[in-house]
Amino acid sequence: MNVVHIQVDSGIAQITLDHPANNRINFQMRQELVEAIEQVATSDARVLVIKAAGENFSLGGDARDWPGVSVAELRPKIEVFAKAVDRLQELEIPTIASVQGGCMGGGFELALGCDLIVAGRSARFAFPESLAGILTLQGGVYNLAERIGRTKAIELAFLSEPVSAEQMAQWNVINRVVEDHALAQETEALAHRLASGPAMAYAATKDLLRIWQREGIHGARKALYDLSMPLFETDDVQQALRGAADAMSTGKPFPKAVFSAGPKMQPVAPSKNQEQPRS
């Protein structure tokens, strides 16, 4: 029986963790997550939501798989989850983690792999790995340090104490805290908003931030116009600009732009007055 379910409908992909109890990340879930994320990557989805069935988003790795397994055998099995998180971060579409209850260890690292985290007010976050004498296996401690700094990240990694959703929001780890009963509704509304948004601009923004992570401000500045200027050649942007220009000329409110195409939008054909690119 599968422990990861995927659904794509109206431009919104949903990956649901469903491994009773507590959505522990066993070897099966790791492989199914890789396959599900790859399926999203080749779909027409414009946004991905990762959520979970049951009381908890995920309490982390399923240690029942690990005792007595040699490192030579264990490492490639654990690295499957690293592949899933890496592939998640490579997606060109916006990604949302919708978190309820406990979000621990590998579950927390999976949520950190998303662009946005929406959490129920009672959600709790922790890295319990040090309790077993290991460290965060998918880079959770440095992904967290990038958001909140080394001081707090190492405290969470060393002490393994759960932190509330409210505190995580104050530390800029998560984006939104909502009432528990409204989590699904609020996540769905955000997903629909992103699914109707400018897909190519989202993809370019994610590319720019990846460059910034690798190369800093200087590298991002060098890449900025290579990423941003092609957007002006798309039908969606040209239509949005014409609407904005008309509104400015007539003193009317800006119209809501309609972004109909997906991430692989084709640029508009150059007009006769535009200079043709050199071959």
Short mmCIF file of N, CA and C in Angstrom, two decimals, residues 84-186:
data_model
loop_
_atom_site.label_atom_id
_atom_site.label_comp_id
_atom_site.label_asym_id
_atom_site.label_seq_id
_atom_site.Cartn_x
_atom_site.Cartn_y
_atom_site.Cartn_z
N ALA A 84 15.03 13.38 -2.91
CA ALA A 84 13.67 13.92 -2.96
C ALA A 84 13.65 15.39 -2.57
N VAL A 85 14.35 15.75 -1.50
CA VAL A 85 14.37 17.14 -1.05
C VAL A 85 15.08 18.02 -2.08
N ASP A 86 16.18 17.53 -2.63
CA ASP A 86 16.89 18.29 -3.67
C ASP A 86 15.99 18.54 -4.87
N ARG A 87 15.28 17.50 -5.30
CA ARG A 87 14.41 17.64 -6.47
C ARG A 87 13.27 18.60 -6.17
N LEU A 88 12.77 18.56 -4.94
CA LEU A 88 11.73 19.49 -4.52
C LEU A 88 12.21 20.93 -4.65
N GLN A 89 13.43 21.19 -4.21
CA GLN A 89 13.97 22.54 -4.25
C GLN A 89 14.29 22.99 -5.68
N GLU A 90 14.45 22.05 -6.58
CA GLU A 90 14.75 22.38 -7.97
C GLU A 90 13.50 22.70 -8.79
N LEU A 91 12.32 22.39 -8.28
CA LEU A 91 11.11 22.64 -9.04
C LEU A 91 10.99 24.12 -9.39
N GLU A 92 10.51 24.41 -10.59
CA GLU A 92 10.36 25.79 -11.04
C GLU A 92 9.07 26.42 -10.55
N ILE A 93 8.15 25.62 -10.02
CA ILE A 93 6.87 26.13 -9.57
C ILE A 93 6.91 26.41 -8.06
N PRO A 94 6.03 27.28 -7.57
CA PRO A 94 5.96 27.51 -6.12
C PRO A 94 5.56 26.23 -5.38
N THR A 95 6.13 26.04 -4.20
CA THR A 95 5.84 24.87 -3.39
C THR A 95 5.44 25.31 -1.98
N ILE A 96 4.46 24.63 -1.43
CA ILE A 96 3.91 24.99 -0.11
C ILE A 96 3.89 23.75 0.77
N ALA A 97 4.38 23.88 1.99
CA ALA A 97 4.19 22.84 3.00
C ALA A 97 3.04 23.27 3.90
N SER A 98 2.04 22.40 4.06
CA SER A 98 0.89 22.66 4.92
C SER A 98 1.03 21.77 6.14
N VAL A 99 1.34 22.38 7.29
CA VAL A 99 1.83 21.62 8.45
C VAL A 99 0.85 21.68 9.62
N GLN A 100 0.51 20.49 10.12
CA GLN A 100 -0.27 20.38 11.34
C GLN A 100 0.47 19.49 12.33
N GLY A 101 0.21 19.70 13.61
CA GLY A 101 0.78 18.84 14.63
C GLY A 101 2.29 18.88 14.67
N GLY A 102 2.90 17.70 14.85
CA GLY A 102 4.35 17.61 14.93
C GLY A 102 5.01 17.64 13.57
N CYS A 103 6.05 18.44 13.46
CA CYS A 103 6.86 18.52 12.24
C CYS A 103 8.31 18.38 12.69
N MET A 104 8.81 17.17 12.69
CA MET A 104 10.08 16.86 13.34
C MET A 104 11.08 16.23 12.37
N GLY A 105 12.35 16.39 12.65
CA GLY A 105 13.40 15.70 11.92
C GLY A 105 13.26 15.82 10.42
N GLY A 106 13.20 14.67 9.75
CA GLY A 106 13.07 14.67 8.30
C GLY A 106 11.81 15.35 7.82
N GLY A 107 10.74 15.30 8.61
CA GLY A 107 9.52 16.00 8.25
C GLY A 107 9.75 17.51 8.21
N PHE A 108 10.49 18.02 9.19
CA PHE A 108 10.85 19.43 9.23
C PHE A 108 11.74 19.78 8.04
N GLU A 109 12.67 18.90 7.72
CA GLU A 109 13.56 19.15 6.58
C GLU A 109 12.78 19.15 5.27
N LEU A 110 11.77 18.30 5.15
CA LEU A 110 10.92 18.30 3.96
C LEU A 110 10.17 19.62 3.85
N ALA A 111 9.64 20.11 4.96
CA ALA A 111 8.93 21.39 4.95
C ALA A 111 9.88 22.53 4.59
N LEU A 112 11.11 22.49 5.11
CA LEU A 112 12.09 23.53 4.80
C LEU A 112 12.49 23.51 3.32
N GLY A 113 12.27 22.38 2.66
CA GLY A 113 12.56 22.29 1.23
C GLY A 113 11.53 23.00 0.37
N CYS A 114 10.41 23.41 0.97
CA CYS A 114 9.37 24.13 0.23
C CYS A 114 9.62 25.63 0.26
N ASP A 115 9.03 26.34 -0.69
CA ASP A 115 9.18 27.79 -0.74
C ASP A 115 8.44 28.47 0.40
N LEU A 116 7.27 27.95 0.72
CA LEU A 116 6.41 28.55 1.73
C LEU A 116 5.96 27.49 2.71
N ILE A 117 5.83 27.87 3.98
CA ILE A 117 5.29 26.98 5.00
C ILE A 117 4.10 27.66 5.65
N VAL A 118 2.95 26.98 5.60
CA VAL A 118 1.75 27.43 6.30
C VAL A 118 1.51 26.42 7.42
N ALA A 119 1.33 26.89 8.65
CA ALA A 119 1.22 25.98 9.78
C ALA A 119 0.00 26.29 10.62
N GLY A 120 -0.61 25.23 11.14
CA GLY A 120 -1.67 25.40 12.13
C GLY A 120 -1.07 25.93 13.42
N ARG A 121 -1.88 26.63 14.20
CA ARG A 121 -1.37 27.29 15.40
C ARG A 121 -0.78 26.30 16.40
N SER A 122 -1.27 25.08 16.45
CA SER A 122 -0.77 24.11 17.42
C SER A 122 0.43 23.32 16.90
N ALA A 123 0.90 23.60 15.71
CA ALA A 123 2.05 22.86 15.14
C ALA A 123 3.30 23.09 15.98
N ARG A 124 4.14 22.08 16.01
CA ARG A 124 5.41 22.14 16.74
C ARG A 124 6.52 21.62 15.83
N PHE A 125 7.69 22.26 15.93
CA PHE A 125 8.82 21.95 15.05
C PHE A 125 10.03 21.60 15.91
N ALA A 126 10.79 20.59 15.46
CA ALA A 126 11.98 20.20 16.23
C ALA A 126 12.91 19.34 15.39
N PHE A 127 14.16 19.33 15.78
CA PHE A 127 15.15 18.39 15.26
C PHE A 127 15.53 17.44 16.39
N PRO A 128 14.93 16.26 16.47
CA PRO A 128 15.21 15.33 17.56
C PRO A 128 16.43 14.44 17.33
N GLU A 129 17.15 14.65 16.23
CA GLU A 129 18.22 13.71 15.86
C GLU A 129 19.28 13.53 16.95
N SER A 130 19.61 14.61 17.67
CA SER A 130 20.68 14.48 18.66
C SER A 130 20.29 13.53 19.79
N LEU A 131 19.00 13.30 19.98
CA LEU A 131 18.56 12.35 21.01
C LEU A 131 18.99 10.93 20.68
N ALA A 132 19.24 10.68 19.38
CA ALA A 132 19.74 9.36 18.95
C ALA A 132 21.23 9.40 18.62
N GLY A 133 21.86 10.55 18.89
CA GLY A 133 23.29 10.65 18.66
C GLY A 133 23.68 10.90 17.21
N ILE A 134 22.74 11.39 16.39
CA ILE A 134 23.05 11.70 14.99
C ILE A 134 22.74 13.16 14.72
N LEU A 135 22.94 13.61 13.50
CA LEU A 135 22.62 14.98 13.13
C LEU A 135 21.58 15.01 12.03
N THR A 136 21.12 16.20 11.71
CA THR A 136 20.09 16.34 10.67
C THR A 136 20.65 15.83 9.34
N LEU A 137 20.00 14.82 8.80
CA LEU A 137 20.59 14.06 7.69
C LEU A 137 20.33 14.67 6.31
N GLN A 138 19.42 15.64 6.23
CA GLN A 138 19.15 16.27 4.93
C GLN A 138 19.58 17.74 4.94
N GLY A 139 20.50 18.09 5.84
CA GLY A 139 20.99 19.46 5.87
C GLY A 139 20.07 20.43 6.58
N GLY A 140 19.15 19.91 7.39
CA GLY A 140 18.20 20.79 8.06
C GLY A 140 18.83 21.87 8.89
N VAL A 141 19.94 21.56 9.56
CA VAL A 141 20.54 22.56 10.45
C VAL A 141 21.10 23.74 9.67
N TYR A 142 21.70 23.51 8.50
CA TYR A 142 22.20 24.67 7.76
C TYR A 142 21.11 25.34 6.95
N ASN A 143 20.08 24.58 6.53
CA ASN A 143 18.94 25.24 5.89
C ASN A 143 18.22 26.16 6.88
N LEU A 144 18.15 25.73 8.13
CA LEU A 144 17.56 26.57 9.16
C LEU A 144 18.47 27.74 9.50
N ALA A 145 19.77 27.49 9.57
CA ALA A 145 20.72 28.56 9.89
C ALA A 145 20.67 29.67 8.85
N GLU A 146 20.41 29.31 7.60
CA GLU A 146 20.31 30.32 6.55
C GLU A 146 19.14 31.27 6.82
N ARG A 147 18.12 30.77 7.49
CA ARG A 147 16.95 31.59 7.77
C ARG A 147 17.06 32.34 9.10
N ILE A 148 17.61 31.71 10.12
CA ILE A 148 17.56 32.32 11.46
C ILE A 148 18.94 32.53 12.08
N GLY A 149 20.00 32.14 11.37
CA GLY A 149 21.33 32.32 11.91
C GLY A 149 21.83 31.10 12.66
N ARG A 150 23.14 31.04 12.84
CA ARG A 150 23.77 29.88 13.46
C ARG A 150 23.35 29.69 14.92
N THR A 151 23.18 30.79 15.65
CA THR A 151 22.94 30.71 17.08
C THR A 151 21.70 29.90 17.41
N LYS A 152 20.58 30.24 16.82
CA LYS A 152 19.33 29.54 17.11
C LYS A 152 19.30 28.16 16.43
N ALA A 153 19.88 28.06 15.24
CA ALA A 153 19.87 26.78 14.54
C ALA A 153 20.61 25.71 15.34
N ILE A 154 21.75 26.09 15.89
CA ILE A 154 22.53 25.09 16.64
C ILE A 154 21.86 24.77 17.97
N GLU A 155 21.14 25.72 18.52
CA GLU A 155 20.37 25.46 19.74
C GLU A 155 19.30 24.41 19.48
N LEU A 156 18.58 24.57 18.37
CA LEU A 156 17.54 23.59 18.04
C LEU A 156 18.15 22.22 17.77
N ALA A 157 19.31 22.20 17.08
CA ALA A 157 19.94 20.92 16.75
C ALA A 157 20.51 20.24 17.98
N PHE A 158 21.07 21.00 18.91
CA PHE A 158 21.69 20.42 20.10
C PHE A 158 20.67 19.98 21.14
N LEU A 159 19.65 20.82 21.39
CA LEU A 159 18.74 20.57 22.50
C LEU A 159 17.50 19.78 22.10
N SER A 160 17.16 19.79 20.81
CA SER A 160 16.01 19.02 20.31
C SER A 160 14.70 19.40 20.98
N GLU A 161 14.55 20.65 21.39
CA GLU A 161 13.33 21.09 22.05
C GLU A 161 12.32 21.59 21.02
N PRO A 162 11.06 21.15 21.11
CA PRO A 162 10.03 21.61 20.16
C PRO A 162 9.80 23.11 20.27
N VAL A 163 9.55 23.73 19.13
CA VAL A 163 9.31 25.16 19.05
C VAL A 163 7.94 25.38 18.42
N SER A 164 7.20 26.33 18.94
CA SER A 164 5.84 26.58 18.46
C SER A 164 5.84 27.21 17.08
N ALA A 165 4.70 27.08 16.41
CA ALA A 165 4.53 27.72 15.11
C ALA A 165 4.66 29.23 15.23
N GLU A 166 4.11 29.81 16.28
CA GLU A 166 4.20 31.25 16.48
C GLU A 166 5.64 31.70 16.57
N GLN A 167 6.46 30.96 17.33
CA GLN A 167 7.86 31.32 17.45
C GLN A 167 8.59 31.17 16.13
N MET A 168 8.28 30.11 15.39
CA MET A 168 8.91 29.90 14.10
C MET A 168 8.54 31.02 13.12
N ALA A 169 7.32 31.52 13.22
CA ALA A 169 6.92 32.64 12.37
C ALA A 169 7.71 33.89 12.74
N GLN A 170 7.91 34.14 14.04
CA GLN A 170 8.68 35.30 14.47
C GLN A 170 10.12 35.20 14.01
N TRP A 171 10.63 33.98 13.90
CA TRP A 171 12.01 33.78 13.43
C TRP A 171 12.11 33.71 11.90
N ASN A 172 11.01 33.93 11.21
CA ASN A 172 10.97 33.89 9.74
C ASN A 172 11.28 32.51 9.16
N VAL A 173 10.96 31.47 9.90
CA VAL A 173 11.11 30.11 9.39
C VAL A 173 9.87 29.71 8.62
N ILE A 174 8.70 30.08 9.13
CA ILE A 174 7.46 29.77 8.44
C ILE A 174 6.78 31.08 8.04
N ASN A 175 5.90 30.98 7.04
CA ASN A 175 5.30 32.18 6.46
C ASN A 175 4.00 32.60 7.11
N ARG A 176 3.14 31.62 7.41
CA ARG A 176 1.83 31.95 7.95
C ARG A 176 1.43 30.97 9.04
N VAL A 177 0.85 31.50 10.10
CA VAL A 177 0.24 30.69 11.15
C VAL A 177 -1.25 30.93 11.09
N VAL A 178 -2.02 29.86 10.98
CA VAL A 178 -3.48 29.97 10.88
C VAL A 178 -4.12 29.09 11.95
N GLU A 179 -5.38 29.33 12.21
CA GLU A 179 -6.09 28.47 13.15
C GLU A 179 -6.11 27.05 12.61
N ASP A 180 -6.00 26.09 13.49
CA ASP A 180 -5.91 24.69 13.07
C ASP A 180 -7.04 24.28 12.14
N HIS A 181 -8.25 24.69 12.47
CA HIS A 181 -9.42 24.27 11.68
C HIS A 181 -9.42 24.90 10.29
N ALA A 182 -8.64 25.98 10.11
CA ALA A 182 -8.62 26.69 8.83
C ALA A 182 -7.41 26.35 7.98
N LEU A 183 -6.57 25.42 8.42
CA LEU A 183 -5.32 25.13 7.72
C LEU A 183 -5.56 24.70 6.28
N ALA A 184 -6.44 23.73 6.07
CA ALA A 184 -6.69 23.24 4.71
C ALA A 184 -7.26 24.34 3.82
N GLN A 185 -8.20 25.11 4.35
CA GLN A 185 -8.83 26.17 3.58
C GLN A 185 -7.82 27.27 3.21
N GLU A 186 -7.02 27.69 4.17
CA GLU A 186 -6.03 28.74 3.92
C GLU A 186 -4.97 28.27 2.94
#
